[in-house]
XYZ file of C-alpha atoms in Angstrom:
733
model
C 83.525 -16.108 -64.094
C 81.179 -13.130 -63.802
C 80.868 -10.783 -60.845
C 77.454 -12.132 -59.817
C 78.948 -15.533 -59.016
C 81.276 -13.760 -56.567
C 78.540 -11.762 -54.839
C 75.480 -14.055 -54.979
C 76.667 -16.469 -52.203
C 77.201 -13.549 -49.781
C 74.852 -11.848 -47.329
C 74.467 -8.073 -47.463
C 77.182 -7.304 -44.872
C 79.667 -9.671 -46.510
C 78.864 -8.188 -49.917
C 79.466 -4.637 -48.706
C 82.896 -5.600 -47.342
C 83.904 -7.525 -50.462
C 82.964 -4.588 -52.739
C 84.788 -1.976 -50.655
C 86.337 0.537 -53.046
C 88.343 3.457 -51.640
C 90.964 3.412 -48.904
C 91.451 0.824 -46.206
C 88.835 -1.532 -44.737
C 88.496 -3.104 -41.277
C 86.144 -6.095 -41.253
C 85.002 -7.064 -37.764
C 84.105 -10.693 -38.370
C 82.266 -12.321 -35.480
C 82.660 -16.006 -34.675
C 81.121 -18.195 -37.377
C 80.298 -15.211 -39.612
C 82.222 -16.365 -42.697
C 85.464 -14.378 -42.499
C 87.431 -16.761 -44.736
C 84.683 -16.557 -47.342
C 84.923 -12.751 -47.264
C 88.710 -12.828 -47.691
C 88.555 -15.254 -50.612
C 85.689 -13.422 -52.323
C 87.482 -10.110 -51.786
C 90.487 -11.500 -53.687
C 88.152 -12.749 -56.438
C 86.458 -9.322 -56.556
C 89.799 -7.522 -56.946
C 90.807 -9.809 -59.805
C 87.459 -9.948 -61.649
C 85.869 -6.553 -60.950
C 88.896 -4.304 -60.449
C 91.228 -6.099 -62.900
C 93.985 -6.445 -60.312
C 96.705 -8.945 -61.217
C 96.634 -12.041 -58.973
C 100.390 -11.634 -58.549
C 100.054 -8.143 -57.072
C 97.899 -9.264 -54.161
C 99.502 -10.073 -50.798
C 97.368 -12.125 -48.388
C 98.790 -12.871 -44.942
C 97.465 -15.187 -42.257
C 98.831 -16.932 -39.164
C 98.973 -20.661 -39.844
C 100.062 -22.800 -42.769
C 96.724 -24.607 -42.538
C 94.782 -21.342 -42.940
C 97.002 -20.257 -45.833
C 96.531 -23.605 -47.614
C 92.756 -23.392 -47.129
C 92.723 -19.872 -48.553
C 94.721 -20.925 -51.617
C 92.439 -23.910 -52.143
C 89.313 -21.775 -52.000
C 90.790 -19.203 -54.381
C 91.558 -21.929 -56.914
C 88.078 -23.408 -56.523
C 86.306 -20.057 -56.880
C 88.376 -18.566 -59.707
C 89.536 -21.696 -61.485
C 93.122 -20.427 -61.594
C 96.233 -21.815 -59.837
C 97.117 -19.933 -56.650
C 100.638 -21.303 -56.402
C 102.210 -18.146 -57.822
C 100.249 -15.815 -55.565
C 101.713 -14.370 -52.398
C 99.358 -16.088 -49.957
C 101.019 -17.329 -46.771
C 101.902 -16.828 -43.133
C 103.846 -13.824 -41.870
C 106.915 -16.023 -41.441
C 106.438 -17.675 -44.823
C 106.200 -14.333 -46.641
C 109.192 -12.936 -44.726
C 111.234 -16.034 -45.577
C 110.341 -15.630 -49.260
C 111.529 -12.016 -49.165
C 114.815 -12.868 -47.468
C 115.568 -15.669 -49.939
C 114.948 -13.261 -52.834
C 116.997 -10.435 -51.273
C 119.620 -12.251 -49.222
C 122.378 -9.847 -50.228
C 120.370 -6.718 -49.384
C 119.400 -8.359 -46.083
C 123.115 -8.975 -45.337
C 122.711 -12.746 -45.242
C 124.576 -15.595 -46.952
C 122.648 -17.074 -49.869
C 122.213 -20.412 -48.110
C 121.315 -19.002 -44.692
C 120.073 -21.580 -42.196
C 116.639 -21.454 -40.545
C 116.728 -22.332 -36.835
C 113.612 -24.012 -35.483
C 112.781 -23.728 -31.792
C 114.880 -26.745 -30.768
C 117.862 -25.597 -32.840
C 117.637 -22.136 -31.283
C 117.548 -23.570 -27.789
C 120.561 -25.827 -28.380
C 122.491 -22.908 -29.872
C 121.743 -20.769 -26.837
C 122.715 -23.561 -24.463
C 126.110 -23.857 -26.129
C 126.600 -20.082 -26.199
C 125.732 -19.700 -22.499
C 128.390 -22.256 -21.607
C 130.925 -20.554 -23.857
C 130.216 -17.302 -22.015
C 131.282 -19.052 -18.799
C 127.800 -18.920 -17.282
C 126.224 -21.680 -15.218
C 123.428 -22.996 -17.439
C 121.417 -24.060 -14.382
C 121.292 -20.386 -13.379
C 120.849 -19.165 -16.957
C 118.582 -21.727 -18.668
C 118.542 -21.620 -22.458
C 114.723 -21.690 -22.430
C 114.541 -18.474 -20.433
C 117.055 -16.748 -22.728
C 115.101 -17.992 -25.754
C 111.870 -16.544 -24.400
C 113.544 -13.198 -23.623
C 115.212 -12.864 -27.033
C 112.112 -13.837 -29.041
C 109.926 -11.476 -27.012
C 112.290 -8.578 -27.760
C 112.365 -9.450 -31.456
C 108.555 -9.573 -31.528
C 108.658 -6.031 -30.168
C 111.019 -5.067 -33.016
C 114.044 -4.593 -30.738
C 117.641 -5.586 -31.346
C 119.897 -6.120 -28.317
C 121.322 -2.630 -28.663
C 117.828 -1.100 -28.802
C 116.525 -2.473 -25.494
C 115.806 0.510 -23.267
C 116.325 0.278 -19.529
C 113.987 2.193 -17.262
C 115.508 3.917 -14.199
C 114.623 1.031 -11.905
C 116.221 -1.513 -14.273
C 119.685 -0.013 -14.737
C 121.106 -1.991 -11.806
C 119.148 -5.166 -12.541
C 121.986 -7.700 -12.904
C 119.704 -10.411 -14.293
C 118.274 -8.155 -17.013
C 121.715 -6.798 -17.933
C 123.021 -10.357 -18.324
C 120.044 -11.290 -20.521
C 120.821 -8.357 -22.811
C 124.445 -9.501 -22.940
C 123.359 -13.034 -23.928
C 121.144 -11.478 -26.621
C 124.149 -9.526 -27.988
C 126.356 -12.620 -28.112
C 123.537 -14.614 -29.739
C 123.029 -11.920 -32.406
C 126.733 -11.915 -33.241
C 126.877 -15.720 -33.386
C 123.850 -15.949 -35.717
C 125.208 -13.246 -38.011
C 128.601 -14.928 -38.199
C 127.129 -18.377 -38.898
C 124.368 -17.172 -41.244
C 121.539 -18.432 -39.001
C 118.020 -16.975 -38.829
C 115.492 -17.990 -36.158
C 111.716 -17.592 -36.589
C 111.457 -14.301 -34.720
C 114.411 -12.950 -36.689
C 112.683 -13.507 -40.037
C 110.141 -10.728 -39.520
C 112.614 -8.415 -37.821
C 115.132 -8.902 -40.652
C 112.390 -8.331 -43.247
C 111.406 -5.096 -41.480
C 115.096 -4.061 -41.428
C 115.187 -4.782 -45.150
C 112.334 -2.304 -45.745
C 114.044 0.360 -43.664
C 117.632 -0.064 -44.864
C 116.856 -0.481 -48.543
C 114.236 2.051 -49.721
C 114.653 0.774 -53.274
C 113.502 -2.709 -52.279
C 110.637 -1.248 -50.255
C 109.477 0.917 -53.166
C 109.509 -2.097 -55.472
C 107.155 -4.065 -53.196
C 104.977 -1.045 -52.423
C 104.473 -0.649 -56.150
C 103.733 -4.335 -56.575
C 101.446 -4.992 -53.589
C 98.819 -2.263 -53.720
C 96.308 -4.620 -52.081
C 97.295 -6.211 -48.764
C 94.855 -8.548 -47.004
C 95.464 -9.576 -43.380
C 93.589 -12.370 -41.618
C 93.164 -12.634 -37.800
C 94.277 -9.016 -37.419
C 93.590 -9.085 -33.661
C 96.450 -11.587 -33.253
C 99.196 -9.386 -34.733
C 102.133 -8.435 -32.532
C 104.208 -5.249 -32.670
C 106.625 -6.336 -35.407
C 103.851 -7.723 -37.638
C 101.792 -4.538 -37.313
C 104.801 -2.339 -38.125
C 105.739 -4.579 -41.051
C 102.278 -4.178 -42.623
C 102.217 -0.440 -41.937
C 105.633 0.126 -43.564
C 104.768 -1.977 -46.625
C 101.424 -0.238 -47.155
C 102.936 3.242 -47.021
C 100.686 5.997 -48.357
C 99.351 4.172 -51.400
C 98.631 0.546 -50.430
C 95.177 -0.590 -49.340
C 95.043 -2.769 -46.217
C 91.982 -5.001 -45.958
C 92.122 -6.265 -42.355
C 89.792 -8.994 -41.074
C 89.624 -9.742 -37.364
C 87.601 -9.783 -34.180
C 88.688 -7.963 -31.042
C 86.342 -10.226 -29.052
C 88.495 -13.215 -30.049
C 91.875 -11.754 -29.090
C 93.184 -14.447 -26.713
C 96.936 -14.572 -27.329
C 98.210 -11.598 -25.315
C 100.448 -13.988 -23.356
C 102.457 -14.710 -26.502
C 102.801 -11.144 -27.746
C 99.559 -10.451 -29.644
C 98.355 -6.890 -29.063
C 94.650 -6.177 -29.054
C 95.638 -2.510 -29.275
C 96.555 -3.080 -32.935
C 92.980 -3.663 -34.076
C 91.834 -0.713 -31.945
C 94.577 1.471 -33.470
C 93.791 0.460 -37.054
C 91.409 3.305 -37.945
C 93.926 5.855 -36.641
C 96.952 4.516 -38.510
C 95.230 3.484 -41.742
C 93.264 6.423 -43.134
C 90.866 6.867 -44.730
C 89.213 3.626 -43.688
C 85.775 2.103 -43.371
C 84.606 -0.468 -40.818
C 82.290 -3.367 -41.705
C 80.654 -5.703 -39.172
C 79.846 -9.332 -39.926
C 77.320 -10.287 -37.258
C 75.214 -13.019 -38.860
C 76.420 -16.317 -37.451
C 76.149 -19.556 -39.453
C 77.384 -21.904 -36.740
C 75.519 -21.701 -33.441
C 71.935 -21.678 -32.173
C 70.224 -18.538 -30.896
C 70.603 -19.443 -27.214
C 74.344 -20.004 -27.556
C 74.770 -16.670 -29.342
C 72.590 -14.778 -26.841
C 74.648 -16.224 -24.003
C 77.953 -15.328 -25.698
C 76.735 -11.798 -26.496
C 75.660 -11.282 -22.881
C 79.012 -12.473 -21.564
C 81.277 -10.426 -23.846
C 79.230 -7.260 -23.267
C 80.940 -7.087 -19.853
C 84.252 -6.183 -21.530
C 85.057 -2.510 -21.971
C 86.603 -0.697 -24.948
C 85.119 -3.101 -27.514
C 84.669 -2.129 -31.130
C 81.255 -3.679 -30.737
C 79.012 -6.147 -32.545
C 76.080 -8.450 -31.763
C 75.968 -11.968 -33.184
C 72.615 -13.269 -34.482
C 71.299 -16.199 -36.476
C 68.345 -17.049 -38.669
C 68.350 -20.558 -37.177
C 66.288 -21.696 -34.192
C 66.920 -20.797 -30.554
C 67.920 -24.406 -29.899
C 68.452 -26.069 -26.524
C 69.250 -24.080 -23.412
C 72.852 -24.180 -22.230
C 73.243 -26.924 -19.632
C 74.986 -25.988 -16.358
C 76.149 -28.872 -14.183
C 77.218 -28.394 -10.578
C 79.504 -31.330 -9.778
C 80.461 -32.605 -6.327
C 84.103 -32.788 -7.393
C 86.273 -33.109 -10.492
C 85.642 -36.869 -10.720
C 81.886 -36.387 -10.664
C 82.299 -33.660 -13.300
C 84.309 -35.943 -15.604
C 81.899 -38.849 -15.191
C 78.888 -36.635 -15.887
C 80.484 -35.348 -19.094
C 81.358 -38.844 -20.319
C 77.832 -40.086 -19.485
C 76.366 -37.117 -21.333
C 78.545 -37.826 -24.378
C 77.185 -41.374 -24.379
C 73.650 -39.936 -24.403
C 74.574 -37.805 -27.407
C 76.010 -40.864 -29.170
C 72.733 -42.666 -28.536
C 70.989 -39.740 -30.219
C 73.094 -40.187 -33.347
C 76.058 -37.877 -32.750
C 79.541 -39.000 -33.727
C 82.272 -38.966 -31.077
C 84.282 -36.510 -33.196
C 81.367 -34.057 -32.956
C 81.875 -33.785 -29.182
C 84.639 -31.670 -27.641
C 85.709 -31.160 -24.026
C 87.442 -27.819 -23.428
C 89.416 -26.816 -20.334
C 91.413 -23.798 -19.175
C 94.369 -25.721 -17.778
C 96.132 -28.739 -19.296
C 96.215 -30.317 -15.840
C 92.427 -30.782 -15.967
C 92.751 -33.381 -18.720
C 94.016 -36.161 -16.420
C 90.716 -36.854 -14.657
C 88.796 -36.520 -17.927
C 91.150 -38.970 -19.645
C 90.756 -41.478 -16.813
C 86.959 -41.371 -17.088
C 87.085 -41.797 -20.871
C 89.524 -44.707 -20.573
C 87.404 -46.358 -17.872
C 84.395 -46.395 -20.194
C 86.428 -47.426 -23.236
C 85.550 -44.270 -25.152
C 88.207 -43.332 -27.778
C 89.564 -39.815 -27.446
C 92.291 -37.553 -28.744
C 94.062 -34.614 -27.124
C 93.959 -32.050 -29.916
C 97.182 -30.131 -30.447
C 98.785 -31.687 -27.395
C 99.841 -34.813 -25.552
C 97.962 -37.111 -23.241
C 98.692 -36.409 -19.596
C 101.233 -39.188 -19.018
C 102.957 -38.413 -22.332
C 103.854 -34.838 -21.387
C 107.522 -33.966 -21.018
C 107.415 -32.775 -17.419
C 105.342 -35.808 -16.326
C 107.798 -38.192 -17.976
C 110.639 -36.358 -16.226
C 109.106 -36.818 -12.757
C 108.283 -40.470 -13.481
C 111.855 -41.072 -14.678
C 113.204 -39.855 -11.320
C 110.789 -42.169 -9.502
C 111.738 -45.069 -11.766
C 115.471 -44.717 -11.188
C 114.940 -44.354 -7.445
C 113.083 -47.678 -7.633
C 115.488 -49.341 -10.056
C 118.975 -47.843 -10.537
C 119.475 -49.952 -13.667
C 116.588 -48.375 -15.601
C 118.575 -47.157 -18.648
C 115.854 -45.033 -20.360
C 115.126 -43.246 -17.086
C 118.859 -42.693 -16.528
C 119.300 -41.194 -20.016
C 116.274 -38.954 -19.559
C 117.204 -37.310 -16.275
C 121.011 -37.540 -16.069
C 121.206 -33.895 -17.182
C 117.604 -32.739 -16.666
C 117.650 -30.176 -15.266
C 121.113 -29.282 -16.499
C 123.856 -30.164 -14.012
C 127.028 -29.914 -16.083
C 126.976 -33.463 -17.479
C 127.616 -33.014 -21.189
C 127.606 -35.387 -24.158
C 131.341 -36.146 -23.845
C 130.892 -37.286 -20.245
C 127.860 -39.347 -21.190
C 129.684 -40.974 -24.079
C 132.435 -42.146 -21.684
C 129.741 -43.629 -19.406
C 128.032 -45.351 -22.355
C 131.337 -46.731 -23.667
C 132.250 -48.051 -20.204
C 128.856 -49.730 -19.904
C 129.192 -51.323 -23.331
C 132.787 -52.518 -22.951
C 132.382 -53.848 -19.411
C 128.859 -55.212 -19.888
C 127.462 -52.930 -17.174
C 124.316 -50.897 -16.751
C 124.658 -47.135 -17.170
C 124.322 -46.650 -13.395
C 127.068 -49.194 -12.693
C 129.253 -47.617 -15.380
C 128.787 -44.201 -13.758
C 130.019 -45.582 -10.424
C 132.980 -47.190 -12.189
C 133.908 -43.950 -13.986
C 133.761 -42.067 -10.664
C 135.823 -44.675 -8.820
C 138.509 -44.924 -11.492
C 138.589 -41.157 -12.148
C 138.697 -41.599 -15.923
C 137.321 -38.084 -16.468
C 138.448 -34.583 -15.389
C 137.615 -33.581 -11.806
C 134.764 -31.283 -12.835
C 132.981 -34.067 -14.770
C 133.560 -36.553 -11.936
C 132.082 -34.052 -9.478
C 128.977 -33.577 -11.618
C 128.416 -37.347 -11.872
C 128.961 -37.808 -8.137
C 126.434 -35.049 -7.390
C 123.854 -36.865 -9.536
C 124.491 -40.206 -7.825
C 124.248 -38.563 -4.398
C 120.987 -36.839 -5.375
C 119.323 -40.093 -6.405
C 120.594 -42.114 -3.424
C 119.796 -39.451 -0.844
C 116.270 -38.764 -2.029
C 115.446 -42.424 -2.641
C 116.174 -42.975 1.042
C 114.110 -39.956 2.112
C 110.978 -41.120 0.264
C 111.262 -44.786 1.200
C 108.629 -44.715 3.954
C 106.184 -42.025 2.865
C 102.935 -42.275 0.902
C 102.818 -42.441 -2.893
C 101.632 -38.853 -3.280
C 104.358 -37.658 -0.880
C 106.960 -39.527 -2.949
C 105.795 -37.736 -6.101
C 105.597 -34.374 -4.349
C 109.103 -34.803 -2.937
C 110.552 -35.493 -6.392
C 108.739 -32.500 -7.908
C 110.156 -30.153 -5.246
C 113.646 -31.604 -4.716
C 114.765 -32.974 -8.091
C 115.215 -29.459 -9.452
C 112.416 -29.929 -12.004
C 110.060 -27.450 -10.368
C 112.667 -24.670 -10.346
C 113.738 -25.647 -13.872
C 110.250 -25.333 -15.362
C 109.414 -22.212 -13.368
C 112.055 -20.461 -15.478
C 110.142 -21.321 -18.662
C 108.169 -18.119 -19.010
C 104.595 -17.667 -20.123
C 101.619 -20.017 -20.377
C 103.669 -23.105 -21.231
C 105.902 -22.881 -18.150
C 102.893 -22.339 -15.906
C 101.116 -25.329 -17.488
C 104.118 -27.574 -16.795
C 104.098 -26.661 -13.103
C 100.342 -27.259 -12.905
C 100.737 -30.652 -14.599
C 103.374 -31.755 -12.092
C 101.104 -30.672 -9.247
C 98.302 -32.672 -10.847
C 100.569 -35.734 -10.921
C 100.737 -35.486 -7.128
C 96.929 -35.661 -7.090
C 97.069 -38.701 -9.372
C 99.089 -40.353 -6.619
C 96.453 -39.424 -4.029
C 93.674 -41.007 -6.112
C 95.618 -44.067 -7.260
C 94.319 -47.423 -6.096
C 97.047 -50.055 -6.157
C 94.795 -52.985 -5.219
C 93.999 -53.923 -8.833
C 97.695 -54.244 -9.623
C 98.521 -56.062 -6.411
C 95.911 -58.705 -7.232
C 98.117 -59.655 -10.187
C 101.338 -59.460 -8.150
C 100.959 -59.372 -4.376
C 104.633 -58.408 -3.992
C 104.219 -55.226 -6.048
C 104.580 -52.105 -3.914
C 102.397 -49.038 -4.456
C 105.029 -46.985 -6.317
C 105.806 -49.847 -8.727
C 102.090 -50.288 -9.347
C 101.703 -46.581 -10.061
C 104.668 -46.551 -12.453
C 103.204 -49.552 -14.296
C 99.851 -47.787 -14.483
C 101.490 -44.632 -15.902
C 103.483 -46.612 -18.478
C 100.380 -48.383 -19.754
C 98.388 -45.155 -19.842
C 101.107 -43.532 -21.947
C 101.674 -46.621 -24.075
C 98.009 -47.134 -24.919
C 98.252 -44.241 -27.360
C 95.528 -41.830 -28.248
C 93.287 -42.262 -31.239
C 94.620 -41.277 -34.645
C 93.740 -37.884 -36.053
C 91.116 -39.240 -38.446
C 89.493 -41.717 -36.047
C 86.006 -41.062 -34.717
C 86.969 -40.000 -31.214
C 86.074 -37.428 -28.572
C 88.225 -34.289 -28.833
C 89.967 -32.905 -25.722
C 91.745 -29.560 -25.854
C 92.542 -26.346 -24.068
C 90.314 -23.377 -24.779
C 93.228 -21.690 -26.561
C 93.558 -24.666 -28.927
C 89.847 -24.589 -29.781
C 89.950 -21.285 -31.660
C 88.870 -21.739 -35.278
C 87.165 -25.105 -34.642
C 83.499 -26.070 -34.261
C 81.617 -29.033 -32.776
C 77.966 -29.995 -32.399
C 78.404 -30.591 -28.654
C 80.878 -28.630 -26.526
C 81.655 -29.071 -22.827
C 83.558 -26.340 -20.984
C 84.584 -27.723 -17.606
C 86.044 -26.082 -14.513
C 84.061 -22.842 -14.878
C 85.131 -21.684 -11.412
C 86.805 -18.667 -9.874
C 90.568 -19.227 -9.757
C 90.490 -21.724 -12.592
C 88.439 -19.906 -15.214
C 89.051 -17.021 -14.975
C 92.565 -18.107 -14.021
C 93.707 -17.055 -10.562
C 96.481 -14.877 -12.046
C 93.912 -12.655 -13.775
C 91.774 -11.892 -10.715
C 93.444 -8.572 -9.903
C 94.455 -7.616 -13.439
C 91.650 -6.006 -15.499
C 93.528 -6.525 -18.786
C 94.072 -10.233 -18.129
C 90.521 -10.650 -16.866
C 89.106 -9.258 -20.100
C 91.266 -11.684 -22.099
C 89.954 -14.542 -19.950
C 86.406 -13.408 -20.750
C 87.238 -13.345 -24.447
C 88.612 -16.861 -24.059
C 85.304 -17.988 -22.564
C 83.475 -16.283 -25.436
C 85.656 -18.156 -27.943
C 84.950 -21.461 -26.183
C 81.193 -20.913 -26.116
C 81.031 -19.970 -29.791
C 82.705 -23.259 -30.792
C 79.357 -24.988 -30.051
C 76.957 -25.514 -32.934
C 73.952 -27.210 -31.283
C 74.618 -27.917 -27.617
C 76.787 -26.335 -24.934
C 77.402 -27.617 -21.399
C 79.207 -25.613 -18.703
C 80.307 -27.388 -15.524
C 81.955 -26.540 -12.233
C 82.806 -28.437 -9.047
C 82.002 -27.637 -5.434
C 85.293 -29.234 -4.426
C 88.312 -29.628 -6.676
C 91.700 -31.151 -6.044
C 93.980 -29.429 -8.537
C 97.573 -28.218 -8.578
C 98.097 -30.538 -5.612
C 95.662 -28.738 -3.311
C 92.043 -29.072 -2.202
C 89.887 -26.082 -2.995
C 86.230 -25.205 -2.531
C 85.743 -22.783 -5.415
C 82.773 -20.587 -6.153
C 81.186 -20.704 -9.600
C 82.864 -18.423 -12.130
C 81.690 -14.832 -12.479
C 81.263 -15.694 -16.166
C 78.266 -17.873 -15.271
C 76.605 -14.910 -13.576
C 77.295 -12.668 -16.589
C 75.433 -14.978 -18.978
C 71.701 -14.115 -19.287
C 69.973 -16.574 -16.964
C 67.143 -17.284 -19.404
C 69.751 -18.962 -21.659
C 70.668 -21.504 -18.955
C 69.217 -24.740 -17.617
C 70.557 -25.958 -14.256
C 71.073 -29.714 -14.446
C 71.850 -30.116 -10.743
C 72.118 -27.199 -8.363
C 72.759 -27.762 -4.667
C 71.867 -25.329 -1.936
C 75.555 -24.400 -1.808
C 75.672 -23.746 -5.522
C 72.507 -21.635 -5.469
C 73.840 -19.525 -2.624
C 77.244 -19.083 -4.249
C 76.021 -18.244 -7.726
C 72.746 -16.475 -7.155
C 70.959 -18.834 -9.570
C 67.196 -18.764 -9.573
C 66.814 -21.636 -12.039
C 65.176 -24.983 -11.310
C 67.191 -27.750 -9.706
C 66.433 -30.721 -11.911
C 68.589 -33.706 -12.706
C 69.274 -35.782 -15.763
C 69.177 -38.883 -13.545
C 65.997 -40.555 -12.369
C 67.224 -43.276 -10.009
C 67.403 -43.194 -6.222
C 70.905 -42.821 -4.693
C 72.899 -45.808 -5.862
C 76.504 -46.899 -5.304
C 78.938 -48.582 -7.685
C 77.585 -52.024 -6.722
C 74.013 -51.027 -7.551
C 72.948 -50.667 -3.891
C 69.884 -48.397 -3.496
C 69.492 -46.563 -0.190
C 66.836 -44.540 1.583
C 66.691 -42.115 4.512
C 67.054 -43.793 7.902
C 68.717 -46.893 6.449
C 71.679 -48.340 8.319
C 74.756 -48.987 6.193
C 78.344 -50.209 6.533
C 81.427 -48.431 5.147
C 84.770 -50.318 4.912
C 86.680 -47.535 6.721
C 84.117 -45.602 8.785
C 82.069 -48.538 10.074
C 78.306 -48.541 10.702
C 76.104 -45.482 10.284
C 72.660 -44.141 9.387
C 71.651 -42.291 6.214
C 70.562 -38.802 7.339
C 70.242 -36.875 4.067
C 71.036 -36.950 0.363
C 71.048 -34.657 -2.639
C 71.148 -35.488 -6.333
C 70.071 -38.809 -7.764
C 71.466 -42.099 -9.022
C 75.199 -42.874 -9.026
C 76.072 -39.182 -8.814
C 74.079 -38.544 -5.640
C 75.811 -37.385 -2.475
C 74.662 -38.859 0.847
C 75.123 -37.700 4.433
C 75.763 -40.559 6.844
C 76.090 -40.275 10.629
C 78.751 -42.867 11.513
C 78.893 -44.141 15.087
C 82.701 -43.882 15.271
C 83.634 -40.826 13.190
C 80.473 -38.703 13.122
C 78.709 -37.187 10.105
C 80.238 -37.413 6.618
C 79.094 -36.639 3.062
C 79.993 -39.315 0.485
C 79.532 -39.562 -3.286
C 77.507 -42.732 -3.892
C 79.494 -43.813 -6.926
C 82.615 -44.238 -4.795
C 81.118 -44.909 -1.335
C 81.295 -48.753 -1.509
C 78.492 -49.146 1.048
C 76.681 -52.287 2.149
C 73.553 -52.812 4.262
C 74.164 -53.146 7.988
């Protein structure tokens, strides 16, 4: 191929970056600006124009999917196989190095790779062998600590203690666990994921001959998603490049959203200081979104400080204004979104072209319920449906066994969750007893305890489990469904267990369990009790949860609505995007309110979410939200105020919402009907109505229209109340 075929498809900014000649290059590639194209065409340029061997180019990215896409594009553009090229993830490249240089890396030739589950099981066994109580020293917490230190490039012996930490018994014990774990892995020839990069860096430093070989070979190093590099990855690239290698880094500091898992935005800011001489290129022409979406995103991200700076623009039309919906509550919000998706489908959109994004996993439950109620297929991208999630299944298993002691799957699930000293040997005795004596697992446990067929310690652990279930089953017998769930969350040990799982994932598990409590508040057992009048509320709820989980989400390739967290949305695009829960305390998350660094990452996360939208973007918030098990009356997110107001269209703004947000936009609605309840009853001011719980009253006021309207009724017995028409169940007096 000739050089023109490499350059002709590019715009002027892309072309300048691809043709970069001397020294290093930092390419600031805005959302939708064609960064993968630039990387691939840069590789083609090196091979065709600079006569660089394909086998002397190292291209590193973060996911196997991205690496496969890059290889595919290289093959398509150049017409040569990319299989022999060094194009892969950081871990993939490091693994390739260690396999080639296992002796120099002080590893056995057939060293074993530990995945996350293997690592956790290994740590669990080691903690017990150290004589530590694994309920006090959970393997998950040790795993998080060890991997975080490795990502910082630190061995156990290199962890520095600050003056205030030298008497920290917990920290000192963690370091000791790390030391034992290092020794065990070295002895057994095991390498975990975090170790791969650290061991590869050690290889560079301990064996200068190996380093010089690869420095001579890889004179051109290309790094994708540079803003997502952590300390060890940055050091690894810097060491390999040395004084002679050229590092072509592509990234976007405005899309750095993984600080919670070790990514350091400082790396992209430090680039021009550590890699000299260098030149910076900005890719600002966007090929994805409309002008209004880009103007809104630019206005939002401009509120962050210490940016490298760029301004996205498009040659396409301005497009529709961004829709902002002020919901009465989270149910109204979910129903509005699902109704709006149906409108888009009527306009010719496919379901797969619509995505609902949320800050917290716990928000998905109400959205899923609304989608299921309307029969709209959906898929939780990169995650599990609400009732399929591990922590939710754990809570439900406790409730199930408190309802039915002979529930074997529930017994197996929670007998040692959280860990309580009941190991596989003890369980095998229980299973054997059950099988030989034709008993349930619960009955077999009682038999094993009574006949003392195990050592005293094992008998004590089983007895403690039996006592826990019996005691708490009695305590929750006469309380409401939501109180039953809340009791199990707090007293089963699950809450404390998952609180020890550090980072975003642990926090999400706690929030999901709190949301399960709210599911109990909202649950209506009447539909189930019509089928079986003897079914109690808890049994009905457990049946509901089982069917919700068993229904299964749509397959990956089905035409279905996409649900995902904002973090999961990075790198994707959809014609219609909904970002829900745009409220203070939820987005930005409450933990970032007093932390300027976290707040700026939250703003970048919002920027990433907004720039996923190609044609239409809807932002929504609720005046009242029941989340994490508590009622809140949030104010609209500061992010809404930071977006230029001429980019926004207010779908429904109440007096409350106007006052809270400072909006000056019009207060129009997408609904044209008068207030109407679920039975189709239309009402008017002054009309007398009946409510099944509050009795007779008069309609005094309303706001909004149609099913989603909210009405104020002065009831004779309980006074004035505001009700959402869709759920009011009113009749004429």
